[in-house]
Coordinates of C-alpha atoms in Angstrom, one line a residue:
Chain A
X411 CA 13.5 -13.9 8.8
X412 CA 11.1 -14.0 5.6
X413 CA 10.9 -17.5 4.2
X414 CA 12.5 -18.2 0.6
X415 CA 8.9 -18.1 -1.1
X416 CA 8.2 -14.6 0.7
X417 CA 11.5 -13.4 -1.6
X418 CA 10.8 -15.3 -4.9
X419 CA 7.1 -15.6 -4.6
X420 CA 4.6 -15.4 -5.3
X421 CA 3.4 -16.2 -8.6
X422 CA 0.7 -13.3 -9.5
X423 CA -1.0 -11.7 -12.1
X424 CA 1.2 -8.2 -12.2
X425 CA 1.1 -5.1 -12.0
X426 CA 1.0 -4.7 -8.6
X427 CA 1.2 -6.8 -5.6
X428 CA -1.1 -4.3 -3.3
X429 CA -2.8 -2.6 -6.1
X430 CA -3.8 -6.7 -8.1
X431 CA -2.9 -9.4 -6.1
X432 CA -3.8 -7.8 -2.8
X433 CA -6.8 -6.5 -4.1
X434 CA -8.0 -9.5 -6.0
X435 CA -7.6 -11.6 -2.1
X436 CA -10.0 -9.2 -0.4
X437 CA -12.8 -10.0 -3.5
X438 CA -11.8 -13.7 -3.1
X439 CA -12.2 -12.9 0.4
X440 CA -16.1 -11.4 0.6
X441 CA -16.4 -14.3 -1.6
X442 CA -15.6 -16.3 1.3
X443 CA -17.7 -14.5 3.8
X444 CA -21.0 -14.4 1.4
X445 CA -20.7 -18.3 1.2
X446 CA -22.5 -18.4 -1.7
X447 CA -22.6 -17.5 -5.7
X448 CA -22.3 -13.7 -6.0
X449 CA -24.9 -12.1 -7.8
X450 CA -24.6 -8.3 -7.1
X451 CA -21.4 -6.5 -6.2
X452 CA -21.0 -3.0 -5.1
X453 CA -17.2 -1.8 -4.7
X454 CA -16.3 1.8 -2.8
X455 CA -12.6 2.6 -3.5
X456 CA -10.9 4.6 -0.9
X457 CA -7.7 6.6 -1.2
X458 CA -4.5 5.3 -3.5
X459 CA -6.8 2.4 -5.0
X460 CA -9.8 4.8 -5.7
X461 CA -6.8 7.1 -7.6
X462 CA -4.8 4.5 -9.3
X463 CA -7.4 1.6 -9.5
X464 CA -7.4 1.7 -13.9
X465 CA -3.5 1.9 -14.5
X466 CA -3.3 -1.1 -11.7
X467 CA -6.6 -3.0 -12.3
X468 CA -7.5 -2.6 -8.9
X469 CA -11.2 -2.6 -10.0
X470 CA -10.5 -6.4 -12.2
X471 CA -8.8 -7.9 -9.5
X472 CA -11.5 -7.7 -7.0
X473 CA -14.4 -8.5 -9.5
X474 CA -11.8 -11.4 -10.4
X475 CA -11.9 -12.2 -6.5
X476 CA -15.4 -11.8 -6.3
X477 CA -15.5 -14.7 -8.7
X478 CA -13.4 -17.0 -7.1
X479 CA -10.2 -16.6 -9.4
X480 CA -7.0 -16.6 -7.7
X481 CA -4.3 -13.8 -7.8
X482 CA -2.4 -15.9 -10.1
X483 CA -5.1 -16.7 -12.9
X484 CA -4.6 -14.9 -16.2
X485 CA -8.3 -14.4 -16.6
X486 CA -8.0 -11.3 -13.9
X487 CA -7.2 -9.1 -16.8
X488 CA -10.6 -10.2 -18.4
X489 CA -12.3 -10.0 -15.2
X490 CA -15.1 -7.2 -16.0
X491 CA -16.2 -8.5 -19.6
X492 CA -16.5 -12.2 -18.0
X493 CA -18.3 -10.7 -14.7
X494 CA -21.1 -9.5 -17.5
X495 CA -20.7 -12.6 -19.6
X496 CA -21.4 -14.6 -16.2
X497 CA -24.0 -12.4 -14.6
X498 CA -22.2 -11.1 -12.1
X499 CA -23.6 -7.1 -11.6
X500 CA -21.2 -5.3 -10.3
X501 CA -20.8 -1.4 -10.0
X502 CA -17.0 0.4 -9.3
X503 CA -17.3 3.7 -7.0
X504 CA -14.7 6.0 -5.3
X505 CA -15.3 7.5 -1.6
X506 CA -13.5 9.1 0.5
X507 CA -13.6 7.0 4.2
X508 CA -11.0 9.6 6.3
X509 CA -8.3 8.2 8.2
X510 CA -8.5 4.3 6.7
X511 CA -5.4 2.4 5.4
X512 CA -5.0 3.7 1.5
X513 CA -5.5 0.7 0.0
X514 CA -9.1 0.4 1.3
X515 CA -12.1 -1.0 -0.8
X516 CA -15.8 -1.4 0.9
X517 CA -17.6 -4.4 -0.9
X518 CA -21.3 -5.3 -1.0
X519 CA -22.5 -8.1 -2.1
X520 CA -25.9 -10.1 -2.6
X521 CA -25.7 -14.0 -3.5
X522 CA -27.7 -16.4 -5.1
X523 CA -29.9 -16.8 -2.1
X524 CA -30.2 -13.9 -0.6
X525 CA -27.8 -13.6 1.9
X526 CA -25.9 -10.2 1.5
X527 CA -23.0 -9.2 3.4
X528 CA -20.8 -6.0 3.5
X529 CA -17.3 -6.4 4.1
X530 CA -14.3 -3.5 4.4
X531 CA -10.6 -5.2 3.4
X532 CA -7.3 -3.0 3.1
X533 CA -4.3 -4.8 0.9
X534 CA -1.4 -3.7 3.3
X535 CA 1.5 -4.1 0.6
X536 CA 3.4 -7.8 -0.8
X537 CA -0.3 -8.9 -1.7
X538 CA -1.3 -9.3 2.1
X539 CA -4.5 -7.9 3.5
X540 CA -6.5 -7.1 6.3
X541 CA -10.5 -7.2 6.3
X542 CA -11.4 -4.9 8.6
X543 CA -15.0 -4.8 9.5
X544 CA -17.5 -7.6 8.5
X545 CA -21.1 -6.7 8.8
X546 CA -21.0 -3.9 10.6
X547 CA -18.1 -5.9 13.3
X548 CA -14.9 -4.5 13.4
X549 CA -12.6 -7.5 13.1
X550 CA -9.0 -8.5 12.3
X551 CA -9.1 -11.0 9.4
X552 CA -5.5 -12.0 7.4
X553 CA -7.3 -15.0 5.6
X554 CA -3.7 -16.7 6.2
X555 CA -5.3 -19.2 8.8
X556 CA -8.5 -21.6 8.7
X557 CA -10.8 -19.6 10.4
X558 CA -14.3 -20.0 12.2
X559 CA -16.7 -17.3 12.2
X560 CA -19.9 -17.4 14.6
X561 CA -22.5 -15.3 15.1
X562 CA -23.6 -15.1 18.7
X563 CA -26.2 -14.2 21.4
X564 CA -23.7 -12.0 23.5
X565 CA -24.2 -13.8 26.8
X566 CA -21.4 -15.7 29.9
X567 CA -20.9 -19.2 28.1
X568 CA -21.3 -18.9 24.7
X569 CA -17.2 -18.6 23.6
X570 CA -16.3 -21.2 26.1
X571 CA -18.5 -24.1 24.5
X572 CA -17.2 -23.3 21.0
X573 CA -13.7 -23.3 22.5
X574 CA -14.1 -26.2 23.9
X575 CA -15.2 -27.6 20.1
X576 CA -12.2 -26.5 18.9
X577 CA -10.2 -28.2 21.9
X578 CA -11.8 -31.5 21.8
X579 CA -11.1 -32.0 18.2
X580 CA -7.4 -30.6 18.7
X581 CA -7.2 -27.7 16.6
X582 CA -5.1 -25.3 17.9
X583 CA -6.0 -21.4 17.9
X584 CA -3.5 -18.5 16.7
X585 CA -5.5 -15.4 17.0
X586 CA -9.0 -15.2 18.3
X587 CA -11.1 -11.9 18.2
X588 CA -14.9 -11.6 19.5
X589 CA -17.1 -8.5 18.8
X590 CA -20.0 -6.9 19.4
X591 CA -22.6 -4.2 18.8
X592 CA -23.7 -3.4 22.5
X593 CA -24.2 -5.5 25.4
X594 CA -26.5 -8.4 25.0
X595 CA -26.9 -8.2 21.6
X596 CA -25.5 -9.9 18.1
X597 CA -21.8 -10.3 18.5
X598 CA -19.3 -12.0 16.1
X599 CA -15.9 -14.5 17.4
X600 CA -13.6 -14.5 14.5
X601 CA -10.7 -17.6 15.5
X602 CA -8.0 -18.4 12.9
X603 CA -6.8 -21.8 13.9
X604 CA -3.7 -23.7 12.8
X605 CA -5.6 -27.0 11.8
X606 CA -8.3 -27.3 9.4
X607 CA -11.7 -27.1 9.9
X608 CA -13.8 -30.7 9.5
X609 CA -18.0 -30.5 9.0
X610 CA -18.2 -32.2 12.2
X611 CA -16.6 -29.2 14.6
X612 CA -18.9 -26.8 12.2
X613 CA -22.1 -28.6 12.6
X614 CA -21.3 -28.9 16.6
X615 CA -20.2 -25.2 16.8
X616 CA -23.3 -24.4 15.0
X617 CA -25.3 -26.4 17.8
X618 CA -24.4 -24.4 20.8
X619 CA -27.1 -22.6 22.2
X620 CA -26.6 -19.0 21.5
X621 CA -25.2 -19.2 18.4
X622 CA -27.5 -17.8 15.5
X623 CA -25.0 -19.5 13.1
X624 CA -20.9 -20.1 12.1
X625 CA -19.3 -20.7 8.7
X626 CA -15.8 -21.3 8.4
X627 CA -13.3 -20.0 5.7
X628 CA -10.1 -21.6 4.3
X629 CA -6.9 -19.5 3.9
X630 CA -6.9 -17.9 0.8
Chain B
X1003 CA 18.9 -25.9 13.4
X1004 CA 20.6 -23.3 10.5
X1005 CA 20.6 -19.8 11.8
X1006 CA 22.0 -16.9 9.8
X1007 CA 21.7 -13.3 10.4
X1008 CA 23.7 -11.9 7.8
X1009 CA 25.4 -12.6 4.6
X1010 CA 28.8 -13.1 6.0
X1011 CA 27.1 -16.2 8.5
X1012 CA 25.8 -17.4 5.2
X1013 CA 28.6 -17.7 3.8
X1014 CA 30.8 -19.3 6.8
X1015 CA 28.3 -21.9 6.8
X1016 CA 28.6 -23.0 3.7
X1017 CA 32.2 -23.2 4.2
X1018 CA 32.2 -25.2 7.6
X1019 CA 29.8 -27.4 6.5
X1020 CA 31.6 -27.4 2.7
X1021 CA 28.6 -26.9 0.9
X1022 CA 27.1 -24.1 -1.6
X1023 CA 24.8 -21.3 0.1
X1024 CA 22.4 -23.1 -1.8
X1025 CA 22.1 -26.0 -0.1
X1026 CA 22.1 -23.6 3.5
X1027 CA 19.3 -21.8 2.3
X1028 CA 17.5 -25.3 1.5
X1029 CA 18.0 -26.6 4.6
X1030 CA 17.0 -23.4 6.7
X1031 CA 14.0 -23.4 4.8
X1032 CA 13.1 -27.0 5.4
X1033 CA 13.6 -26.7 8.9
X1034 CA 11.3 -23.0 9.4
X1035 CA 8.7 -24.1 7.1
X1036 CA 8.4 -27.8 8.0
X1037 CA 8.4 -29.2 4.1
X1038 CA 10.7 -31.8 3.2
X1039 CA 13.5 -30.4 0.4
X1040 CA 12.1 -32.5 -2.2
X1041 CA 9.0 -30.4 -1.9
X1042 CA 10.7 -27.2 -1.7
X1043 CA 13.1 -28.0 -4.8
X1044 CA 9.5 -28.6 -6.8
X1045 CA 7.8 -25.2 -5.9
X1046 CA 11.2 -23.3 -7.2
X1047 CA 10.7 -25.1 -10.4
X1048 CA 6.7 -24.0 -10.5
X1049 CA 8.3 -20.0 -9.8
X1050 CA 10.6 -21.4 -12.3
X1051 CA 8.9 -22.0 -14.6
X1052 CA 6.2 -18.8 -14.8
X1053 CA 9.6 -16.5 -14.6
X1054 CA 10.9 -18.5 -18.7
X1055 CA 7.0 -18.6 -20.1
X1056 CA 7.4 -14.7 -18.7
X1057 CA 10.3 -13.6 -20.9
X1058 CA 9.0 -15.8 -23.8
X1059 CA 5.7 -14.0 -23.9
X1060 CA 7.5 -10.5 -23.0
X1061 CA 9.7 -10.7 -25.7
X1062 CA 6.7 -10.7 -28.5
X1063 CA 4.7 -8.5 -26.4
X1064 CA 2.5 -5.9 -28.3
X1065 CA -0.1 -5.1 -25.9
X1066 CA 0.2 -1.5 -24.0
X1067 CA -0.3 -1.3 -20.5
X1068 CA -3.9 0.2 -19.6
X1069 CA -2.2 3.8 -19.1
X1070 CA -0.6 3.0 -22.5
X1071 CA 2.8 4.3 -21.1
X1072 CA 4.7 0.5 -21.3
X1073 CA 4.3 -2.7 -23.9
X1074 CA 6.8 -3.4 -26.9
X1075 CA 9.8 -2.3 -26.2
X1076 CA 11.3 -5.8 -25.4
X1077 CA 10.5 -6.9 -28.2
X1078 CA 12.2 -3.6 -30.1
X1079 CA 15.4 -4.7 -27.8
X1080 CA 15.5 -8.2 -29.1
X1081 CA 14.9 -7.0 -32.4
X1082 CA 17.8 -5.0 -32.8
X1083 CA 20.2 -7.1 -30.8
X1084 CA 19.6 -9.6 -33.6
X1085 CA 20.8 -7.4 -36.0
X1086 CA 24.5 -8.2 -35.9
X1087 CA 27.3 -6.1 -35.7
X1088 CA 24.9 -2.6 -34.5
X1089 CA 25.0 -2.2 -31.3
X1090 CA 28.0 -0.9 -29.0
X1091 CA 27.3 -3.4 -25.7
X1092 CA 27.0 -6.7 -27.7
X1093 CA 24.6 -9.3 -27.5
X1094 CA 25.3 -10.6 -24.1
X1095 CA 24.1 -7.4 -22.2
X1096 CA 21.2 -6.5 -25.0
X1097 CA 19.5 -10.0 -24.6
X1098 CA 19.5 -9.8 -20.6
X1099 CA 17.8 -6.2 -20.7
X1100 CA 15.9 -7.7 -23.4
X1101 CA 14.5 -10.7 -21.2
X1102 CA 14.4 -8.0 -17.9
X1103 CA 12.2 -5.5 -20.2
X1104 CA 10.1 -8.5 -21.4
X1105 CA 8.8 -10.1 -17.8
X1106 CA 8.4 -6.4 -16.7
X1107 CA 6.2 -5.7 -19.8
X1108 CA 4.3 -8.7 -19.1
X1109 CA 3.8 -7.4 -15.2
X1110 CA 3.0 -4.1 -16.5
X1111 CA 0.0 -5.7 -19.1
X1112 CA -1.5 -7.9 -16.4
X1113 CA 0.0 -10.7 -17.4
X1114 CA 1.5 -13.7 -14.9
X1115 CA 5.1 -13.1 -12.9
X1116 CA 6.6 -13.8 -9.6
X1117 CA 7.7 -11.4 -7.2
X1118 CA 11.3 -11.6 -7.1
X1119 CA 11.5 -9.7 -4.7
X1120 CA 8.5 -7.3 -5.8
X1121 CA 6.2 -7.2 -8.9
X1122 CA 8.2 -3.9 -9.9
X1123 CA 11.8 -5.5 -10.3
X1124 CA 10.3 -8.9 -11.4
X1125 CA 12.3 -8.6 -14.6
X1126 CA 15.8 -8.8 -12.7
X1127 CA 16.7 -12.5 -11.4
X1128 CA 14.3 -14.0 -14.0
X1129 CA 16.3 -12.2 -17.1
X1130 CA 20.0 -12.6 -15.4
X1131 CA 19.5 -16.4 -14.5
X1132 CA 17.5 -17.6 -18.2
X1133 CA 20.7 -15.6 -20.6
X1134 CA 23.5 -16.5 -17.7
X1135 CA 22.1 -20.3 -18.0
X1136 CA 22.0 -20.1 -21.7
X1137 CA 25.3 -18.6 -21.9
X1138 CA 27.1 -21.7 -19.9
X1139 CA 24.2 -24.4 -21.2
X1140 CA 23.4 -25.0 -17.4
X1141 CA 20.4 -27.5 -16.8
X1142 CA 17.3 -27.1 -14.4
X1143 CA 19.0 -28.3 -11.5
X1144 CA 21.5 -25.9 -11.8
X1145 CA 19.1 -23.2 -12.6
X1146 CA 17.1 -23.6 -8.7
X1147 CA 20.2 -23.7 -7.2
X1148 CA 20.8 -20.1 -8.3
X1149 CA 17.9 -19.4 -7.6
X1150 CA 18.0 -20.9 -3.9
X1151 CA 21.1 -18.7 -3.4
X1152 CA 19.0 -15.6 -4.7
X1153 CA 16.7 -16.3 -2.2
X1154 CA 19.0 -16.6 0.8
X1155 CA 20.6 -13.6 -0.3
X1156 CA 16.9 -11.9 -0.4
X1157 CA 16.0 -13.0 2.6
X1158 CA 19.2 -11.2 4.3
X1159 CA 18.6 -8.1 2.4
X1160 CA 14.6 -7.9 3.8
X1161 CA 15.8 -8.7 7.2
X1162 CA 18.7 -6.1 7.7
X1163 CA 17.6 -3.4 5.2
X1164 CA 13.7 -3.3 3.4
X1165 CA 13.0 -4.3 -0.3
X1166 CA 10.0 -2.2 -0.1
X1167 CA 9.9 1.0 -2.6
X1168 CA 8.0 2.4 -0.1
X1169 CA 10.2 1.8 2.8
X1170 CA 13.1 2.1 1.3
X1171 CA 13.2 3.5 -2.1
X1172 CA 13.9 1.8 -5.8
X1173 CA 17.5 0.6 -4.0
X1174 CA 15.6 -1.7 -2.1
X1175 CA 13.4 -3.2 -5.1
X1176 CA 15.6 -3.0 -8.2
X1177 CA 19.0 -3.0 -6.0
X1178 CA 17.7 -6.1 -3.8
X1179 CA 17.4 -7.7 -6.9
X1180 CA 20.3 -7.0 -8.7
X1181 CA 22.1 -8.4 -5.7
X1182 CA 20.0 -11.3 -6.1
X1183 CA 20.7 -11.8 -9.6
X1184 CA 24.3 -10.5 -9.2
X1185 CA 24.4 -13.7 -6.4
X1186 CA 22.8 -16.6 -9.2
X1187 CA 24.8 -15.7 -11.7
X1188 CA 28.0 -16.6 -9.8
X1189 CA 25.9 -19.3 -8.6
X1190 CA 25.6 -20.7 -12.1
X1191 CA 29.3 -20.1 -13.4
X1192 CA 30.2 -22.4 -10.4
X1193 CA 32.1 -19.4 -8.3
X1194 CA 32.1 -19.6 -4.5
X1195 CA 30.4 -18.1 -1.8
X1196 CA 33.0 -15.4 -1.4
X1197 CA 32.4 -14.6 -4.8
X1198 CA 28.5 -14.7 -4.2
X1199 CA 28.8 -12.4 -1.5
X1200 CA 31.4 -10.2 -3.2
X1201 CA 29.2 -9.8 -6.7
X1202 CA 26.0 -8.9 -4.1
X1203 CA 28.0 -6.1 -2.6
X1204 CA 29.2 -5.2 -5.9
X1205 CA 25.6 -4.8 -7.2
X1206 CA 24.0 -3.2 -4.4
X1207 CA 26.9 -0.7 -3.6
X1208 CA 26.2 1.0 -7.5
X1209 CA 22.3 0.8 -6.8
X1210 CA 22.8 2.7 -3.5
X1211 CA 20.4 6.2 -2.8
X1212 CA 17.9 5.0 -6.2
X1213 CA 14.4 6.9 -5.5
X1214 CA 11.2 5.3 -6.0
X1215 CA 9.4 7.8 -7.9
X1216 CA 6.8 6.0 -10.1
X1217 CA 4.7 8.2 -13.1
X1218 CA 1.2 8.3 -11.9
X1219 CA 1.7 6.1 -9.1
X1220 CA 2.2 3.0 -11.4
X1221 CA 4.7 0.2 -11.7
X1222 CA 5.5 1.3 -15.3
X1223 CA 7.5 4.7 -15.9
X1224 CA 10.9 4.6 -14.7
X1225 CA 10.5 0.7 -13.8
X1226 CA 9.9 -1.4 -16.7
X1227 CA 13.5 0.0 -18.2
X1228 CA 15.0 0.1 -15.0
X1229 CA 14.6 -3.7 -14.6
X1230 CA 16.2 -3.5 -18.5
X1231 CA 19.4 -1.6 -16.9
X1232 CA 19.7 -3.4 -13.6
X1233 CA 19.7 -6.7 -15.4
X1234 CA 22.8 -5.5 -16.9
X1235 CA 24.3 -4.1 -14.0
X1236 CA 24.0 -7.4 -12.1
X1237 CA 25.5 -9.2 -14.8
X1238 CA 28.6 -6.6 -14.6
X1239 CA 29.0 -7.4 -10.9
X1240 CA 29.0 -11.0 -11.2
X1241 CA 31.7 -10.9 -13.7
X1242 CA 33.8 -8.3 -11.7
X1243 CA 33.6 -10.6 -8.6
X1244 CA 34.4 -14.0 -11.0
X1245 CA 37.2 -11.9 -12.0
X1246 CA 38.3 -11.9 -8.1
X1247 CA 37.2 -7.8 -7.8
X1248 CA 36.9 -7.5 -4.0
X1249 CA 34.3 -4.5 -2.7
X1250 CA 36.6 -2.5 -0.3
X1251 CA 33.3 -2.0 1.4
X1252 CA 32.3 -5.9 3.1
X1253 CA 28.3 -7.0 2.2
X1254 CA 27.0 -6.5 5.2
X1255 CA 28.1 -3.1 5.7
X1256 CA 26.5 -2.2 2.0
X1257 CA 23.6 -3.8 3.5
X1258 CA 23.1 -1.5 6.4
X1259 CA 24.4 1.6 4.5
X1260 CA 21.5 0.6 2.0
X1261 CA 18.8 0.3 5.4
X1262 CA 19.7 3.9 6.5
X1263 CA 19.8 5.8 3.3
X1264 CA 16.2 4.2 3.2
X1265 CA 15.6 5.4 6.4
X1266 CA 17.2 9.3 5.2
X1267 CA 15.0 8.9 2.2
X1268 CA 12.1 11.8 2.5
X1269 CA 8.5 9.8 2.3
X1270 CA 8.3 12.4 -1.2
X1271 CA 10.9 10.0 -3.2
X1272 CA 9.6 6.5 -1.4
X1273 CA 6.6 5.3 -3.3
X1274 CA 4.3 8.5 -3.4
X1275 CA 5.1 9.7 -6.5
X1276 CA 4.8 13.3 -4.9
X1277 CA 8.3 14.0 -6.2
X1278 CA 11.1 13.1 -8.1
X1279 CA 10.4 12.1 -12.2
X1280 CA 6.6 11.5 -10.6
X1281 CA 6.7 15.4 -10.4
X1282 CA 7.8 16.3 -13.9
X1283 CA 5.4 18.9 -16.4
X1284 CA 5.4 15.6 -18.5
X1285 CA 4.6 13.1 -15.9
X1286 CA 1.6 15.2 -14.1
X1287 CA 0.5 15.8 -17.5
X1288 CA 0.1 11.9 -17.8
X1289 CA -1.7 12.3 -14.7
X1290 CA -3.8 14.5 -15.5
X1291 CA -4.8 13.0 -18.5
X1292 CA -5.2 9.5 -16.7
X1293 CA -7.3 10.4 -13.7
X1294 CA -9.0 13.3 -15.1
X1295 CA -7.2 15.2 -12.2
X1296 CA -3.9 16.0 -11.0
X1297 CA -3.3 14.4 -7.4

């Protein structure tokens, strides 16, 4: 059975809980993932959000994400005059990506730094979402947990030792997922965990040898 | 541990443990979620208090929705209610579609609401509870316990039927919550869990077979004034069942009559606006004129 807050809850900037508040988690989400001030943002609608994305603000709520408000701040409906304001560049497209969940957006993104990252998130109705593929990864992301996110030297070992991490410092793992392009090559271990995530178990994850480097994201 | 699968075990256990459902649904949640009561009782009042600063700003509302197709009639509702003596339902009814209209308008323009159960019937239990609490000047406490019973009486509903438009049609949004608001109301007048259970089968029973059939695919056109009229109809059902009205038909029963007329409901009248008033000259003309296409 849903929990009481599932049925009066949550508190959300309206009109829609998959069109706004579902939408405006997968921007808070690449957010996440970049791990650093956005600078650019490119956005690819796909199916009922690329349709309906101006009567539901579709298109606010992820610029909103993007810059780190949360579905319940009043400022989403400002989002695309304080994006320029703030120089954030962003740029709203439609596509057409075949057989994908319709609630799909495709974000790009290029922070402060440097660092860009591309990330595909589907909101999957009540303001819950799924990001989909990371990077080029296909991954199963809720941003309901903690979660770790390495990037790995696909070779026997490396998945035990940050396991092990985990273990030692008891945090517990829900769901776990691991990745990869081809065989030997650049992989990706997404594990949501039920405790959070210190700087100690990041900076030891991050020794391991094989792995190129981990970040960790809080649920959202 | 508190375990209860429908509304008629809700209800029992209130009475063998002579408490309100209230309380029940307090105690089931502290158990599942691990969060003393204390700190439960304090996020109701946050919900709380978004749902009142809701209808205050709805009621003044001005601003259109970005289609332009919702914004101001709350306020045109509360206007003429105010004018004494004009209209045929009276004040009480007028000034709960009023708030209903208002938190629905607010949704509608981006502004801040809770779910209760959905974005698109967040006018309902927000409207019924704020007039039914100033009717019978009950304080806050009183207030989250209705609200607590709303819950539990959500949470049954999303377990045995859907309150998803899109799995189960408007009866599932707008009917879920005019069971919920049917369920605080009698809540707040002090009536007991019979009568709890009685109004929500009441309410849901007259909401039965409602389509979800949204204009353009938005939570605007029929919704905003359907929250106005369902506002009203949970009202009436929380006054039949404090006036000892039984439903020949027993909650539960609605409750699964409600989960397979969802499930005979064809996909064209659940959420895809491919039919229904989503397929009228006028509302593919709004369409059109929105999207620059027709879908």
């Amino acid at each position: 059975m849903r929990g009481v807050f599932d049925i009066i809850g949550p508190i959300m900037i309206g009109p829609s809980s998959s069109h706004t508040a579902g939408a405006a988690r997968i921007g808070l989400m690449a957010r996440k993932i970049l791990g650093e001030e956005p600078l650019q943002a490119t956005i690819e609608l796909h199916g009922s959000f690329a349709q309906t994305y101006k009567g539901h603000g579709t298109d606010k709520a992820i610029i909103a994400g993007i810059m780190g408000f949360a579905t319940d701040d009043e400022r989403i409906k400002d989002a695309l005059s304080i994006a320029v304001s703030s120089g954030l560049k962003y740029q709203i497209n439609t596509t057409d990506l075949g057989a994908v969940h319709p609630n799909t957006a495709v974000i790009y993104l290029i922070g402060k730094a440097g660092r860009m990252t591309r990330i595909v998130g589907a909101s999957v109705g009540g303001g819950n979402i799924l990001i989909t593929n990371i990077d080029g990864y296909d991954v199963e992301l809720t941003g309901q947990y903690h979660t770790l996110i390495s990037i790995h030297h696909d070779r026997p070992g490396v998945i035990t030792k940050v396991t092990s991490i985990l273990s030692k410092y008891k945090i517990n793992i829900a769901f776990m997922r691991v990745s990869r392009k081809s065989r030997g090559a650049e992989a990706l271990m997404i594990i949501e965990v039920d405790e959070q995530i210190s700087d100690d178990v990041l900076e030891e994850t991050k020794q391991v040898r094989g792995v190129a480097n981990s970040f960790r994201i809080p649920p959202i | 541990m508190i375990k209860f699968k429908n509304i008629q075990e809700l209800i029992a256990l209130a009475n063998e443990k002579k408490v309100a459902i209230y309380d029940i649904v307090e105690q089931y949640e502290a158990e599942v979620s691990q969060v003393p009561v204390d700190k439960i009782i304090n996020t109701m009042k946050q919900n709380w208090k978004v749902m009142r600063e809701a209808v205050e700003s709805g009621i003044q509302n001005q601003d259109k929705s970005a289609s332009g197709l919702v914004g101001g009639d709350a306020k045109k509702m509360n206007d003429y209610l105010g004018d004494n003596g004009k209209s045929y339902a009276g004040n009480m009814p007028l000034k709960v579609a009023a708030y209903a209209l208002a938190v629905s308008e607010v949704n509608a323009v981006m502004g801040r609401i809770v779910a209760c159960p959905t974005a698109g019937s967040c006018g309902i239990l927000p409207a019924a509870v704020l007039a039914g609490a100033q009717h019978k000047n009950c304080d806050e406490d009183k207030i989250i316990h209705a609200l607590f019973t709303a819950s539990g009486i959500g949470m049954v509903i999303a377990q045995n039927a859907s309150i998803a438009g899109a799995e189960g049609g408007c009866q599932a949004e707008c009917g879920s919550a005019a069971g919920m608001a049917a369920a605080a109301l009698v809540e707040l007048a002090g009536g007991t869990p019979e009568q709890v259970g009685q109004a929500v089968a009441l309410a849901l029973k007259n909401l039965l077979g409602l389509v979800c059939d949204p204009v353009a695919g938005l939570v605007e056109v029929p919704c905003v004034k359907r929250n106005g009229f369902a506002a009203v109809h949970a009202m009436l059902a929380a006054d039949m069942a404090l006036a000892g009205i039984q439903s020949v038909i027993p909650v539960d029963e609605v409750i699964d009559a409600m989960y397979k007329i969802g499930l005979a409901l064809p996909k064209s009248l659940r959420e895809t606006s491919e039919e229904g008033l989503a397929n009228t000259p006028t509302a593919r003309a709004i369409e059109k004129n929105l999207y620059g296409k027709a879908k």
